[in-house]
Coordinates of C-alpha atoms in Angstrom, one line a residue:
M1 CA 107.2 132.4 109.6
N2 CA 107.3 136.2 109.4
L3 CA 107.7 137.7 105.9
V4 CA 108.4 141.0 104.1
L5 CA 107.5 141.1 100.4
V6 CA 109.4 143.5 98.0
D7 CA 108.0 143.8 94.5
D8 CA 107.1 146.9 92.5
H9 CA 104.5 145.1 90.3
P10 CA 101.1 145.6 92.0
L11 CA 99.4 142.5 90.5
M12 CA 102.4 140.3 91.4
L13 CA 102.6 141.7 94.9
A14 CA 98.8 141.3 95.5
G15 CA 98.8 137.7 94.1
L16 CA 101.8 136.7 96.2
E17 CA 100.2 138.2 99.3
Q18 CA 96.9 136.4 98.6
L19 CA 98.7 133.1 98.1
L20 CA 100.7 133.3 101.3
R21 CA 97.9 134.6 103.5
A22 CA 96.0 131.4 102.6
E23 CA 98.6 129.4 104.7
P24 CA 98.4 130.1 108.4
E25 CA 102.1 129.4 108.9
F26 CA 103.0 132.6 106.9
E27 CA 102.6 136.0 108.4
I28 CA 103.1 139.0 106.2
L29 CA 104.5 141.9 108.1
A30 CA 104.9 144.4 105.2
T31 CA 104.5 144.7 101.4
C32 CA 107.0 147.0 99.8
T33 CA 107.5 148.4 96.3
S34 CA 111.0 149.9 96.5
V35 CA 114.4 149.3 97.8
A36 CA 114.0 152.1 100.4
E37 CA 110.7 150.7 101.6
G38 CA 112.1 147.2 101.8
W39 CA 115.2 148.3 103.8
D40 CA 113.0 150.2 106.2
A41 CA 110.6 147.2 106.7
V42 CA 113.5 144.8 107.3
N43 CA 114.9 147.1 110.0
R44 CA 111.6 147.8 111.6
Y45 CA 110.1 144.3 111.6
Q46 CA 113.1 142.0 111.6
P47 CA 111.4 139.3 109.5
D48 CA 112.4 135.7 109.2
V49 CA 112.4 135.8 105.4
V50 CA 112.4 138.6 102.7
I51 CA 110.9 137.7 99.3
L52 CA 112.7 140.1 96.9
D53 CA 112.2 140.9 93.3
L54 CA 115.3 141.9 91.5
K55 CA 113.8 144.4 89.0
L56 CA 112.4 147.3 90.9
G57 CA 111.3 150.5 89.2
E58 CA 113.4 152.9 91.3
G59 CA 116.3 150.6 92.0
D60 CA 117.9 147.2 91.7
G61 CA 116.9 144.5 94.2
L62 CA 120.5 143.3 94.3
S63 CA 121.4 146.6 96.0
L64 CA 119.1 145.7 98.9
L65 CA 120.4 142.2 99.0
S66 CA 124.0 143.5 99.2
R67 CA 123.0 145.5 102.4
L68 CA 121.9 142.4 104.2
R69 CA 124.4 140.2 106.0
P70 CA 124.6 136.6 104.5
G71 CA 123.8 133.9 107.0
E72 CA 122.0 136.3 109.4
R73 CA 118.3 137.0 109.8
P74 CA 116.5 137.7 107.5
A75 CA 117.0 135.0 104.9
V76 CA 116.3 136.2 101.4
V77 CA 114.4 134.4 98.7
V78 CA 114.8 136.0 95.3
L79 CA 111.7 135.8 93.1
T80 CA 112.6 136.8 89.6
A81 CA 111.3 136.8 86.0
A82 CA 114.8 137.0 84.6
E83 CA 116.0 133.8 83.0
D84 CA 119.6 134.9 83.2
E85 CA 122.1 132.6 84.9
N86 CA 124.5 135.5 85.7
I87 CA 121.8 137.3 87.6
W88 CA 120.9 134.1 89.6
L89 CA 124.6 133.6 90.4
K90 CA 125.0 137.2 91.5
A91 CA 122.1 136.9 93.8
A92 CA 123.5 133.7 95.3
Q93 CA 126.9 135.3 95.6
L94 CA 125.4 138.2 97.6
G95 CA 123.8 135.7 100.0
A96 CA 120.3 134.8 98.7
R97 CA 119.3 131.6 100.3
G98 CA 116.7 130.8 97.6
V99 CA 116.1 131.7 93.9
V100 CA 112.7 131.0 92.4
L101 CA 111.4 132.0 88.9
K102 CA 108.1 133.9 88.9
A103 CA 106.9 131.4 86.2
T104 CA 107.1 128.5 88.6
A105 CA 104.2 126.8 90.4
P106 CA 102.9 128.4 93.6
R107 CA 103.7 125.3 95.6
V108 CA 107.4 125.7 94.7
I109 CA 107.5 129.1 96.2
E110 CA 105.9 127.8 99.4
D111 CA 108.3 124.8 99.6
C112 CA 111.2 127.2 99.0
L113 CA 110.2 129.4 101.9
R114 CA 109.8 126.4 104.2
A115 CA 113.2 125.1 103.3
V116 CA 115.0 128.4 103.7
H117 CA 113.3 129.0 107.1
R118 CA 114.7 125.6 108.2
G119 CA 118.1 126.9 107.4
E120 CA 118.5 125.1 104.0
T121 CA 119.1 126.6 100.6
W122 CA 117.0 126.5 97.4
L123 CA 119.6 127.3 94.8
T124 CA 118.8 124.9 91.9
V125 CA 117.1 126.9 89.1
G126 CA 116.3 125.6 85.7
G127 CA 118.3 122.5 86.4
I128 CA 121.4 124.5 87.3
D129 CA 122.9 124.0 90.7
L130 CA 123.9 127.6 91.6
S131 CA 126.0 126.6 94.6
A132 CA 128.1 124.3 92.5
R133 CA 128.4 126.8 89.6
L134 CA 129.3 129.5 92.0
A135 CA 132.1 127.4 93.6
Q136 CA 133.3 126.7 90.1
R137 CA 133.3 130.3 89.2
N138 CA 135.0 131.4 92.4
A139 CA 137.8 128.8 91.7
A140 CA 138.1 130.2 88.2
E141 CA 138.3 133.8 89.5
A142 CA 141.1 132.8 91.9
E143 CA 143.0 131.2 89.0
L144 CA 142.6 134.2 86.8
E145 CA 143.5 136.6 89.6
S146 CA 146.8 134.8 89.9
S147 CA 147.6 135.4 86.2
L148 CA 146.0 138.7 85.3
T149 CA 146.2 142.3 86.5
P150 CA 143.0 143.8 88.1
R151 CA 142.3 145.7 84.9
E152 CA 142.8 142.7 82.7
L153 CA 140.4 140.8 84.9
E154 CA 137.8 143.5 84.6
V155 CA 138.1 143.3 80.8
V156 CA 137.7 139.5 80.9
R157 CA 134.6 139.7 83.1
L158 CA 133.0 142.0 80.5
V159 CA 134.0 139.7 77.7
A160 CA 132.3 136.9 79.6
V161 CA 128.9 138.7 79.5
G162 CA 129.2 139.3 75.7
A163 CA 130.5 142.9 75.8
E164 CA 132.3 144.1 72.6
N165 CA 135.4 146.2 72.6
Q166 CA 133.5 149.5 72.3
E167 CA 131.2 148.7 75.2
I168 CA 134.2 147.6 77.3
S169 CA 135.8 150.9 76.4
D170 CA 132.7 152.9 77.5
R171 CA 132.2 151.0 80.7
L172 CA 135.8 151.2 81.9
A173 CA 136.4 154.7 80.5
I174 CA 139.4 153.6 78.5
S175 CA 140.1 153.7 74.8
V176 CA 139.2 150.9 72.4
G177 CA 143.0 150.6 71.6
T178 CA 143.7 150.1 75.3
V179 CA 141.0 147.4 75.5
K180 CA 142.8 145.6 72.6
I181 CA 146.1 145.8 74.4
H182 CA 144.7 144.4 77.5
L183 CA 143.1 141.5 75.6
H184 CA 146.4 140.8 73.8
H185 CA 148.1 140.5 77.2
V186 CA 145.3 138.2 78.4
Y187 CA 145.7 136.0 75.4
D188 CA 149.4 135.8 75.9
K189 CA 149.2 135.1 79.6
L190 CA 146.5 132.4 79.2
R191 CA 148.1 131.0 76.0
L192 CA 145.0 131.5 73.9
S193 CA 144.6 132.2 70.2
G194 CA 142.1 134.9 70.5
R195 CA 138.6 136.0 71.7
Q196 CA 136.8 132.9 70.7
A197 CA 139.3 130.7 72.6
L198 CA 138.8 133.0 75.6
M199 CA 135.1 132.6 75.5
R200 CA 135.4 128.8 75.3
L201 CA 137.7 128.9 78.3
L202 CA 135.3 131.1 80.3
R203 CA 132.3 128.8 79.5
E204 CA 134.3 125.8 80.6
K205 CA 135.1 127.6 83.9
G206 CA 131.4 128.4 84.7
Y207 CA 131.1 131.9 83.3

């Protein structure tokens, strides 16, 4: 199995390389510390699997993942320290075949690589089935899209990740008053009493 490793933490990268080189089935073609290096290595070596950290000093690992075509070579295994379900789900949505926490046992990383190389997925993290949760979220998105305008949906997505009105205003470049109007329309369309009811609904739907 040919691998490319992408992680900007020298100790983590060296430890991972040492771990995998101890198994003859793994051949490491390149070790990279940035999105640019990772992209170049993927194109140059055409590895079977890329092991990708999501927090890179000069960029976001998700940006590299988004440039790779899901279902085609290489498969991507995300190795992350982030214990954030939304980040895991985003990686799965962008086509990651496996998601593994850095705090997990080395044997788990090796088993994940073998499974992904066989064409399987490894998307249960912290007891959460990301495939099932992603399907639930996609169904919820379709339901919301049928009721809300694109702007209202943007506001709802930000509410789902805990953004307050001022942050929503800043991120969408609209006034706080406009945010409140959009939320009022959302509450009316979804027949909700307010923000807390919206948060409960979003949690029920997998956000």
